[in-house]
């Protein structure tokens, strides 16, 4: 197995188009990634030739679709290193996965006096669901602080880990800062303290090989659309022992064993958590995505992305008036920055004129912006198909920003 960014890039049709008369440079991969030919083709083929509902039909196409759908669960379990396919719940994305855990586990087991610990660099989707369940249960939300570099303060975390802490919810990789967190250590400390660990893998899964058992987490969430797959589908990994104790969070078809007006018996996990007709085609597309991810050397891909990030940071430091936000020692995937003379939205607008898609804003991490005292940042985020030419286009656009705004 090998890895070559330029060859892989050709597998992504949209990347060969021109934007505003310029070559398209896509650096908003932390928001969502583009799709390779095999994923697009799998979706086309499924709709054109194989489409049917799953779990219910006794006819050929439905049986075939059900088999294909459940095979993706097997692949997803392998992809995340789960012990068994039943530990994989199909969800809409990371947001839904985190809400599921907060609502079902948190709603059942949290009570007044308990604490939920989240980190200071969480995406809103790993904050708000916990606030909602804290409001309902009377539990308290506490925050693991971070340093000026954007690294979690581990000593403080250990002090915070008292017996009242029932949940520790942290991101593997920060979308706003690019910080890689020591999730293995965090999960081990949480477990020792008797708390359940929830890892937000929205940014981790696209960039790093994941093994949930090696990581030692209880729950892990990720989104298909951020790792070259279809939108509308994501994965929740939950340790079977925990999933078994959790009640459904939505009721409807497919999540039951039997329904009587007097009493309904729920299906075993994962079906218990998948009410209604699922995202059939996106699951099939995700299967093709997982095959795609298994088709190249992911360790080499990780090294390629790391090199791009280092090269970008080196060149950004040479841009007049530019300040990188988030200087953690272990980073991946994204670099956030501000410039003295231009608002991040102006930076992104000028970059867009040059065909460079950058992100500007709070990146759904307003507490991170508050921590660093900025209203917003510009962010460049990478994928396997980015090259040094993309970095050069970015830096040229930033020099243009300086020419316009200085
Ligand atoms: N967590 C992190 C760290 C993210 O970057 C994102 C999306 O940007 C999410 C969670 C939410 O993912 P989704 O919108 O796919 O549910």
Short mmCIF file of C-alpha atoms and ligand atoms in Angstrom, two decimals:
data_model
loop_
_atom_site.label_atom_id
_atom_site.label_comp_id
_atom_site.label_asym_id
_atom_site.label_seq_id
_atom_site.Cartn_x
_atom_site.Cartn_y
_atom_site.Cartn_z
CA UNK A 1 0.00 0.00 0.00
CA UNK A 2 1.34 3.42 -0.89
CA UNK A 3 0.32 7.05 -0.67
CA UNK A 4 0.66 9.77 -3.27
CA UNK A 5 -1.31 12.99 -2.77
CA UNK A 6 -1.21 14.02 -6.43
CA UNK A 7 -2.52 10.66 -7.65
CA UNK A 8 -5.23 10.61 -4.99
CA UNK A 9 -6.20 14.18 -5.81
CA UNK A 10 -7.21 13.09 -9.30
CA UNK A 11 -9.82 10.82 -7.75
CA UNK A 12 -11.75 13.88 -6.51
CA UNK A 13 -13.60 15.31 -9.52
CA UNK A 14 -14.52 18.68 -8.01
CA UNK A 15 -10.89 19.53 -7.32
CA UNK A 16 -10.14 19.83 -11.03
CA UNK A 17 -12.68 22.61 -11.59
CA UNK A 18 -11.80 26.27 -11.75
CA UNK A 19 -13.25 28.80 -9.35
CA UNK A 20 -13.39 32.52 -10.19
CA UNK A 21 -11.15 31.78 -13.15
CA UNK A 22 -8.48 30.31 -10.87
CA UNK A 23 -7.41 26.81 -9.94
CA UNK A 24 -9.56 25.66 -7.06
CA UNK A 25 -7.68 25.44 -3.77
CA UNK A 26 -9.78 23.84 -1.08
CA UNK A 27 -8.62 24.49 2.48
CA UNK A 28 -11.86 24.12 4.42
CA UNK A 29 -11.53 20.41 5.05
CA UNK A 30 -12.23 20.68 8.77
CA UNK A 31 -15.74 21.80 7.82
CA UNK A 32 -16.25 19.09 5.24
CA UNK A 33 -14.18 17.21 2.69
CA UNK A 34 -14.74 16.48 -0.98
CA UNK A 35 -15.67 13.03 -2.27
CA UNK A 36 -13.65 10.58 -4.34
CA UNK A 37 -14.96 8.92 -7.51
CA UNK A 38 -15.59 5.58 -5.76
CA UNK A 39 -17.96 7.14 -3.21
CA UNK A 40 -19.85 9.08 -5.88
CA UNK A 41 -20.10 5.93 -8.00
CA UNK A 42 -21.27 3.79 -5.06
CA UNK A 43 -24.10 6.26 -4.40
CA UNK A 44 -25.04 6.40 -8.09
CA UNK A 45 -25.03 2.61 -8.41
CA UNK A 46 -27.05 2.12 -5.27
CA UNK A 47 -29.76 4.55 -6.37
CA UNK A 48 -29.73 3.43 -10.00
CA UNK A 49 -29.53 -0.33 -9.56
CA UNK A 50 -29.86 -1.54 -5.99
CA UNK A 51 -32.06 0.82 -4.01
CA UNK A 52 -34.48 -0.66 -1.47
CA UNK A 53 -35.36 -0.28 2.18
CA UNK A 54 -33.51 -2.29 4.80
CA UNK A 55 -34.49 -4.73 7.58
CA UNK A 56 -38.10 -5.05 6.45
CA UNK A 57 -38.45 -6.42 2.95
CA UNK A 58 -38.39 -10.11 2.13
CA UNK A 59 -37.76 -9.45 -1.56
CA UNK A 60 -34.42 -9.70 -3.33
CA UNK A 61 -33.42 -6.02 -3.47
CA UNK A 62 -34.30 -5.40 0.17
CA UNK A 63 -32.40 -8.45 1.34
CA UNK A 64 -29.41 -7.34 -0.72
CA UNK A 65 -29.62 -3.76 0.63
CA UNK A 66 -29.93 -5.04 4.21
CA UNK A 67 -26.87 -7.21 3.78
CA UNK A 68 -24.88 -4.31 2.26
CA UNK A 69 -26.04 -1.96 5.03
CA UNK A 70 -25.04 -4.35 7.81
CA UNK A 71 -21.72 -5.07 6.11
CA UNK A 72 -20.91 -1.37 6.46
CA UNK A 73 -21.41 -1.74 10.20
CA UNK A 74 -18.87 -4.56 10.18
CA UNK A 75 -16.43 -2.37 8.23
CA UNK A 76 -17.04 0.59 10.54
CA UNK A 77 -16.31 -1.59 13.58
CA UNK A 78 -13.04 -2.62 11.95
CA UNK A 79 -12.24 1.00 11.00
CA UNK A 80 -12.64 2.18 14.61
CA UNK A 81 -11.20 -0.92 16.23
CA UNK A 82 -14.46 -1.84 18.01
CA UNK A 83 -14.78 -5.30 19.50
CA UNK A 84 -18.00 -6.06 17.61
CA UNK A 85 -20.31 -4.53 14.99
CA UNK A 86 -23.09 -4.15 17.58
CA UNK A 87 -21.00 -1.40 19.16
CA UNK A 88 -21.53 0.81 16.10
CA UNK A 89 -24.64 2.99 15.90
CA UNK A 90 -25.39 4.79 12.63
CA UNK A 91 -26.21 8.42 13.32
CA UNK A 92 -26.43 11.60 11.23
CA UNK A 93 -23.01 12.79 12.34
CA UNK A 94 -20.90 13.71 15.33
CA UNK A 95 -23.49 16.16 16.61
CA UNK A 96 -26.20 13.52 16.70
CA UNK A 97 -23.84 10.97 18.26
CA UNK A 98 -22.95 13.32 21.12
CA UNK A 99 -26.60 14.26 21.64
CA UNK A 100 -27.50 10.57 21.75
CA UNK A 101 -24.97 9.88 24.52
CA UNK A 102 -25.90 13.01 26.47
CA UNK A 103 -29.62 12.33 26.21
CA UNK A 104 -29.62 8.57 26.74
CA UNK A 105 -26.68 7.92 29.06
CA UNK A 106 -26.65 11.37 30.67
CA UNK A 107 -30.43 11.59 30.93
CA UNK A 108 -30.54 8.22 32.72
CA UNK A 109 -27.50 8.25 34.98
CA UNK A 110 -26.70 11.89 35.77
CA UNK A 111 -28.18 13.35 38.92
CA UNK A 112 -27.88 16.45 41.09
CA UNK A 113 -24.38 16.79 42.53
CA UNK A 114 -22.72 15.01 39.58
CA UNK A 115 -20.22 16.76 37.32
CA UNK A 116 -19.72 16.67 33.58
CA UNK A 117 -16.21 17.71 32.52
CA UNK A 118 -15.65 19.11 29.06
CA UNK A 119 -12.54 20.83 27.75
CA UNK A 120 -12.09 24.51 26.98
CA UNK A 121 -11.54 23.76 23.30
CA UNK A 122 -14.74 21.87 22.53
CA UNK A 123 -16.91 22.42 19.48
CA UNK A 124 -20.39 23.61 20.44
CA UNK A 125 -21.68 20.13 19.71
CA UNK A 126 -19.66 18.78 22.64
CA UNK A 127 -20.85 21.57 24.97
CA UNK A 128 -24.51 22.31 24.34
CA UNK A 129 -25.85 18.70 24.61
CA UNK A 130 -24.15 18.47 28.03
CA UNK A 131 -25.59 21.83 29.11
CA UNK A 132 -29.04 20.59 28.13
CA UNK A 133 -28.72 17.40 30.15
CA UNK A 134 -27.18 19.27 33.09
CA UNK A 135 -30.18 21.62 33.12
CA UNK A 136 -32.54 18.67 33.26
CA UNK A 137 -30.60 16.55 35.77
CA UNK A 138 -29.14 19.18 38.08
CA UNK A 139 -25.58 18.03 37.27
CA UNK A 140 -22.85 20.65 36.89
CA UNK A 141 -20.73 21.40 33.86
CA UNK A 142 -17.05 22.09 34.53
CA UNK A 143 -14.32 23.03 32.10
CA UNK A 144 -10.78 21.66 31.78
CA UNK A 145 -8.72 24.80 31.11
CA UNK A 146 -6.11 25.24 28.42
CA UNK A 147 -2.82 27.12 28.29
CA UNK A 148 -1.94 30.09 26.08
CA UNK A 149 -0.56 27.62 23.57
CA UNK A 150 -3.93 25.89 23.35
CA UNK A 151 -2.95 22.75 25.25
CA UNK A 152 -5.12 21.18 27.91
CA UNK A 153 -3.81 21.70 31.44
CA UNK A 154 -3.48 18.09 32.49
CA UNK A 155 -2.51 18.74 36.11
CA UNK A 156 -5.60 20.85 36.55
CA UNK A 157 -7.65 18.10 34.89
CA UNK A 158 -6.37 15.57 37.41
CA UNK A 159 -7.34 17.90 40.24
CA UNK A 160 -10.81 18.32 38.76
CA UNK A 161 -11.32 14.55 38.49
CA UNK A 162 -13.10 14.04 41.79
CA UNK A 163 -15.59 11.30 42.54
CA UNK A 164 -18.46 13.59 41.46
CA UNK A 165 -17.27 13.50 37.83
CA UNK A 166 -19.41 11.07 35.85
CA UNK A 167 -18.58 12.13 32.28
CA UNK A 168 -15.41 13.41 30.67
CA UNK A 169 -16.10 14.66 27.13
CA UNK A 170 -13.14 15.87 25.06
CA UNK A 171 -12.17 16.34 21.47
CA UNK A 172 -9.38 14.24 20.02
CA UNK A 173 -8.34 17.08 17.71
CA UNK A 174 -9.48 20.69 17.98
CA UNK A 175 -11.12 22.08 14.84
CA UNK A 176 -10.39 25.66 15.94
CA UNK A 177 -6.76 25.29 17.06
CA UNK A 178 -5.46 22.08 15.54
CA UNK A 179 -4.42 20.84 19.00
CA UNK A 180 -4.04 17.09 19.34
CA UNK A 181 -5.16 16.06 22.80
CA UNK A 182 -3.69 13.16 24.80
CA UNK A 183 -7.00 11.29 24.66
CA UNK A 184 -5.51 7.96 25.70
CA UNK A 185 -4.23 9.44 28.93
CA UNK A 186 -7.47 11.39 29.47
CA UNK A 187 -9.61 8.25 29.01
CA UNK A 188 -7.36 6.23 31.34
CA UNK A 189 -7.56 8.89 34.05
CA UNK A 190 -11.32 9.18 33.60
CA UNK A 191 -11.79 5.43 33.91
CA UNK A 192 -9.63 5.28 37.01
CA UNK A 193 -11.83 7.99 38.54
CA UNK A 194 -14.98 6.03 37.68
CA UNK A 195 -16.12 8.41 34.91
CA UNK A 196 -17.34 7.57 31.43
CA UNK A 197 -15.21 9.01 28.61
CA UNK A 198 -16.67 10.47 25.43
CA UNK A 199 -14.27 11.36 22.62
CA UNK A 200 -15.32 13.71 19.84
CA UNK A 201 -13.54 12.25 16.83
CA UNK A 202 -15.03 14.58 14.19
CA UNK A 203 -11.55 15.89 13.36
CA UNK A 204 -9.54 12.93 14.63
CA UNK A 205 -11.02 10.19 12.46
CA UNK A 206 -10.25 11.92 9.13
CA UNK A 207 -6.58 12.46 9.99
CA UNK A 208 -5.50 9.67 12.35
CA UNK A 209 -5.82 5.92 12.45
CA UNK A 210 -8.28 5.25 15.27
CA UNK A 211 -8.43 2.29 17.61
CA UNK A 212 -11.07 2.87 20.25
CA UNK A 213 -9.94 -0.05 22.39
CA UNK A 214 -6.37 1.12 22.38
CA UNK A 215 -7.61 4.65 23.13
CA UNK A 216 -9.65 3.24 25.99
CA UNK A 217 -12.70 5.45 25.43
CA UNK A 218 -16.26 4.49 26.28
CA UNK A 219 -17.84 6.44 23.40
CA UNK A 220 -16.38 7.81 20.18
CA UNK A 221 -18.19 9.98 17.62
CA UNK A 222 -17.33 10.90 14.03
CA UNK A 223 -18.89 12.24 10.82
CA UNK A 224 -18.74 10.62 7.38
CA UNK A 225 -18.72 13.92 5.49
CA UNK A 226 -15.46 15.04 7.13
CA UNK A 227 -13.61 11.94 5.98
CA UNK A 228 -14.46 11.84 2.26
CA UNK A 229 -17.87 10.23 2.77
CA UNK A 230 -21.46 11.31 2.18
CA UNK A 231 -23.19 13.91 4.31
CA UNK A 232 -25.95 12.83 6.65
CA UNK A 233 -24.15 9.83 8.11
CA UNK A 234 -21.84 9.38 11.06
CA UNK A 235 -20.77 6.78 13.58
CA UNK A 236 -21.19 6.42 17.28
CA UNK A 237 -19.03 3.78 18.92
CA UNK A 238 -20.21 2.76 22.36
CA UNK A 239 -18.85 0.01 24.58
CA UNK A 240 -21.41 -2.74 24.45
CA UNK A 241 -21.70 -2.98 28.20
CA UNK A 242 -22.77 0.68 28.31
CA UNK A 243 -25.04 0.64 25.25
CA UNK A 244 -26.92 -2.30 26.75
CA UNK A 245 -27.83 -0.25 29.82
CA UNK A 246 -28.99 2.78 27.87
CA UNK A 247 -32.63 3.47 27.00
CA UNK A 248 -33.71 4.50 23.49
CA UNK A 249 -33.57 8.18 22.75
CA UNK A 250 -36.07 8.19 19.90
CA UNK A 251 -39.02 5.91 19.38
CA UNK A 252 -40.41 4.56 16.14
CA UNK A 253 -40.07 1.75 13.65
CA UNK A 254 -37.08 -0.59 13.63
CA UNK A 255 -35.99 0.03 17.24
CA UNK A 256 -38.38 -2.44 18.86
CA UNK A 257 -38.79 -6.15 19.44
CA UNK A 258 -42.53 -5.88 20.01
CA UNK A 259 -45.09 -3.14 20.46
CA UNK A 260 -48.26 -3.50 22.48
CA UNK A 261 -50.29 -0.60 23.83
CA UNK A 262 -49.55 -1.86 27.34
CA UNK A 263 -45.79 -2.22 26.87
CA UNK A 264 -43.12 -2.03 24.20
CA UNK A 265 -40.00 -4.18 24.22
CA UNK A 266 -37.00 -2.45 22.71
CA UNK A 267 -34.53 -4.05 20.33
CA UNK A 268 -30.98 -4.75 21.48
CA UNK A 269 -28.27 -2.20 20.63
CA UNK A 270 -27.51 -0.85 18.08
CA UNK A 271 -31.03 -1.14 16.58
CA UNK A 272 -32.49 0.34 19.78
CA UNK A 273 -30.86 3.64 18.83
CA UNK A 274 -31.79 3.66 15.13
CA UNK A 275 -35.49 4.53 14.99
CA UNK A 276 -37.13 4.95 11.61
CA UNK A 277 -35.95 4.29 8.07
CA UNK A 278 -32.23 4.94 8.29
CA UNK A 279 -29.94 6.91 5.97
CA UNK A 280 -29.68 3.88 3.69
CA UNK A 281 -27.80 5.36 0.74
CA UNK A 282 -25.38 7.42 2.88
CA UNK A 283 -24.52 4.24 4.79
CA UNK A 284 -23.77 2.47 1.50
CA UNK A 285 -21.67 5.48 0.46
CA UNK A 286 -19.87 5.35 3.80
CA UNK A 287 -18.99 1.71 3.06
CA UNK A 288 -17.25 2.84 -0.13
CA UNK A 289 -15.55 5.58 1.89
CA UNK A 290 -14.16 3.09 4.39
CA UNK A 291 -12.85 0.94 1.52
CA UNK A 292 -11.26 4.07 0.06
CA UNK A 293 -9.61 4.91 3.39
CA UNK A 294 -8.27 1.36 3.58
CA UNK A 295 -6.84 1.59 0.05
CA UNK A 296 -3.86 3.82 0.84
CA UNK A 297 -1.20 4.01 3.51
CA UNK A 298 -2.82 6.13 6.22
CA UNK A 299 0.40 6.49 8.21
CA UNK A 300 2.05 8.01 5.12
CA UNK A 301 -1.04 10.20 4.60
CA UNK A 302 -0.77 11.44 8.18
CA UNK A 303 2.91 12.27 7.61
CA UNK A 304 2.01 14.12 4.39
CA UNK A 305 -0.61 16.22 6.20
CA UNK A 306 1.78 16.90 9.07
CA UNK A 307 4.42 18.12 6.64
CA UNK A 308 1.88 20.39 4.93
CA UNK A 309 0.83 21.85 8.26
CA UNK A 310 4.45 22.48 9.29
CA UNK A 311 5.23 24.04 5.92
CA UNK A 312 2.14 26.25 6.16
CA UNK A 313 2.98 27.43 9.66
CA UNK A 314 6.56 28.18 8.64
CA UNK A 315 5.37 30.31 5.70
CA UNK A 316 2.60 31.99 7.69
CA UNK A 317 5.11 33.15 10.29
CA UNK A 318 6.85 35.08 7.53
CA UNK A 319 3.67 36.97 6.58
CA UNK A 320 3.69 40.50 7.98
CA UNK A 321 1.24 41.09 10.86
CA UNK A 322 0.01 37.50 10.99
CA UNK A 323 -0.44 35.69 14.30
CA UNK A 324 -1.11 31.98 14.62
CA UNK A 325 -3.76 31.15 17.21
CA UNK A 326 -2.96 27.80 18.81
CA UNK A 327 0.68 26.83 19.07
CA UNK A 328 0.37 23.45 20.74
CA UNK A 329 3.35 21.12 20.47
CA UNK A 330 1.20 18.40 18.95
CA UNK A 331 -1.03 19.63 16.16
CA UNK A 332 -2.76 18.23 13.11
CA UNK A 333 -5.13 19.17 10.35
CA UNK A 334 -5.69 22.90 10.78
CA UNK A 335 -4.05 26.25 11.45
CA UNK A 336 -5.98 29.26 12.74
CA UNK A 337 -4.66 32.79 12.41
CA UNK A 338 -5.48 36.47 12.58
CA UNK A 339 -3.92 39.42 10.76
CA UNK A 340 -3.28 42.89 12.12
CA UNK A 341 -4.96 44.87 9.39
CA UNK A 342 -7.76 42.64 8.17
CA UNK A 343 -10.74 40.93 9.77
CA UNK A 344 -10.85 37.15 9.20
CA UNK A 345 -13.89 37.59 6.94
CA UNK A 346 -11.92 40.03 4.77
CA UNK A 347 -9.04 37.54 4.64
CA UNK A 348 -11.41 34.79 3.47
CA UNK A 349 -13.04 37.12 0.91
CA UNK A 350 -9.69 38.08 -0.63
CA UNK A 351 -8.60 34.42 -0.63
CA UNK A 352 -11.83 33.51 -2.39
CA UNK A 353 -11.03 36.00 -5.19
CA UNK A 354 -7.90 33.91 -5.71
CA UNK A 355 -9.85 30.63 -5.80
CA UNK A 356 -8.74 29.68 -2.28
CA UNK A 357 -11.52 28.38 -0.02
CA UNK A 358 -10.61 29.33 3.57
CA UNK A 359 -12.82 29.44 6.60
CA UNK A 360 -13.40 32.54 8.73
CA UNK A 361 -15.47 32.78 11.88
CA UNK A 362 -15.70 31.24 15.33
CA UNK A 363 -15.69 27.68 13.95
CA UNK A 364 -18.53 26.73 16.34
CA UNK A 365 -16.06 27.19 19.18
CA UNK A 366 -16.97 30.56 20.67
CA UNK A 367 -15.35 29.75 24.04
CA UNK A 368 -12.05 29.22 22.20
CA UNK A 369 -12.34 32.65 20.59
CA UNK A 370 -13.11 34.17 23.99
CA UNK A 371 -10.11 32.39 25.56
CA UNK A 372 -7.77 33.91 22.97
CA UNK A 373 -9.50 37.30 22.97
CA UNK A 374 -10.38 37.31 19.27
CA UNK A 375 -13.86 37.53 17.70
CA UNK A 376 -12.93 35.09 14.95
CA UNK A 377 -10.00 33.54 13.14
CA UNK A 378 -9.19 32.56 9.58
CA UNK A 379 -8.50 28.85 9.29
CA UNK A 380 -6.77 26.70 6.71
CA UNK A 381 -7.44 23.00 7.12
CA UNK A 382 -5.98 20.13 5.19
CA UNK A 383 -6.86 16.80 3.64
CA UNK A 384 -4.95 14.03 1.89
CA UNK A 385 -5.36 15.75 -1.47
CA UNK A 386 -3.75 19.07 -0.54
CA UNK A 387 -0.27 19.88 -1.80
CA UNK A 388 2.46 22.47 -1.32
CA UNK A 389 1.00 24.29 -4.36
CA UNK A 390 -2.15 24.87 -2.29
CA UNK A 391 -0.03 26.32 0.52
CA UNK A 392 1.71 28.61 -1.98
CA UNK A 393 -1.65 29.83 -3.28
CA UNK A 394 -2.77 30.51 0.30
CA UNK A 395 0.35 32.49 1.15
CA UNK A 396 0.12 34.50 -2.08
CA UNK A 397 -3.48 35.38 -1.18
CA UNK A 398 -2.37 36.52 2.29
CA UNK A 399 0.26 38.82 0.78
CA UNK A 400 -2.52 40.28 -1.34
CA UNK A 401 -4.55 40.84 1.86
CA UNK A 402 -1.62 42.83 3.24
CA UNK A 403 -1.31 44.87 0.03
CA UNK A 404 -5.01 45.76 0.13
CA UNK A 405 -5.43 46.44 3.84
CA UNK A 406 -2.10 47.94 4.93
N1 LIG B 1 -16.80 18.30 16.74
C1 LIG B 1 -15.81 18.90 16.06
C2 LIG B 1 -14.45 18.99 16.67
C3 LIG B 1 -16.07 19.43 14.79
O1 LIG B 1 -15.09 20.03 14.12
C4 LIG B 1 -17.38 19.34 14.26
C5 LIG B 1 -17.72 19.94 12.96
O2 LIG B 1 -17.10 20.89 12.53
C6 LIG B 1 -18.36 18.68 15.00
C7 LIG B 1 -18.03 18.18 16.24
C8 LIG B 1 -19.75 18.51 14.48
O3 LIG B 1 -19.76 17.65 13.38
P1 LIG B 1 -21.07 17.50 12.50
O4 LIG B 1 -21.47 18.89 12.11
O5 LIG B 1 -20.63 16.67 11.35
O6 LIG B 1 -22.09 16.83 13.34
#
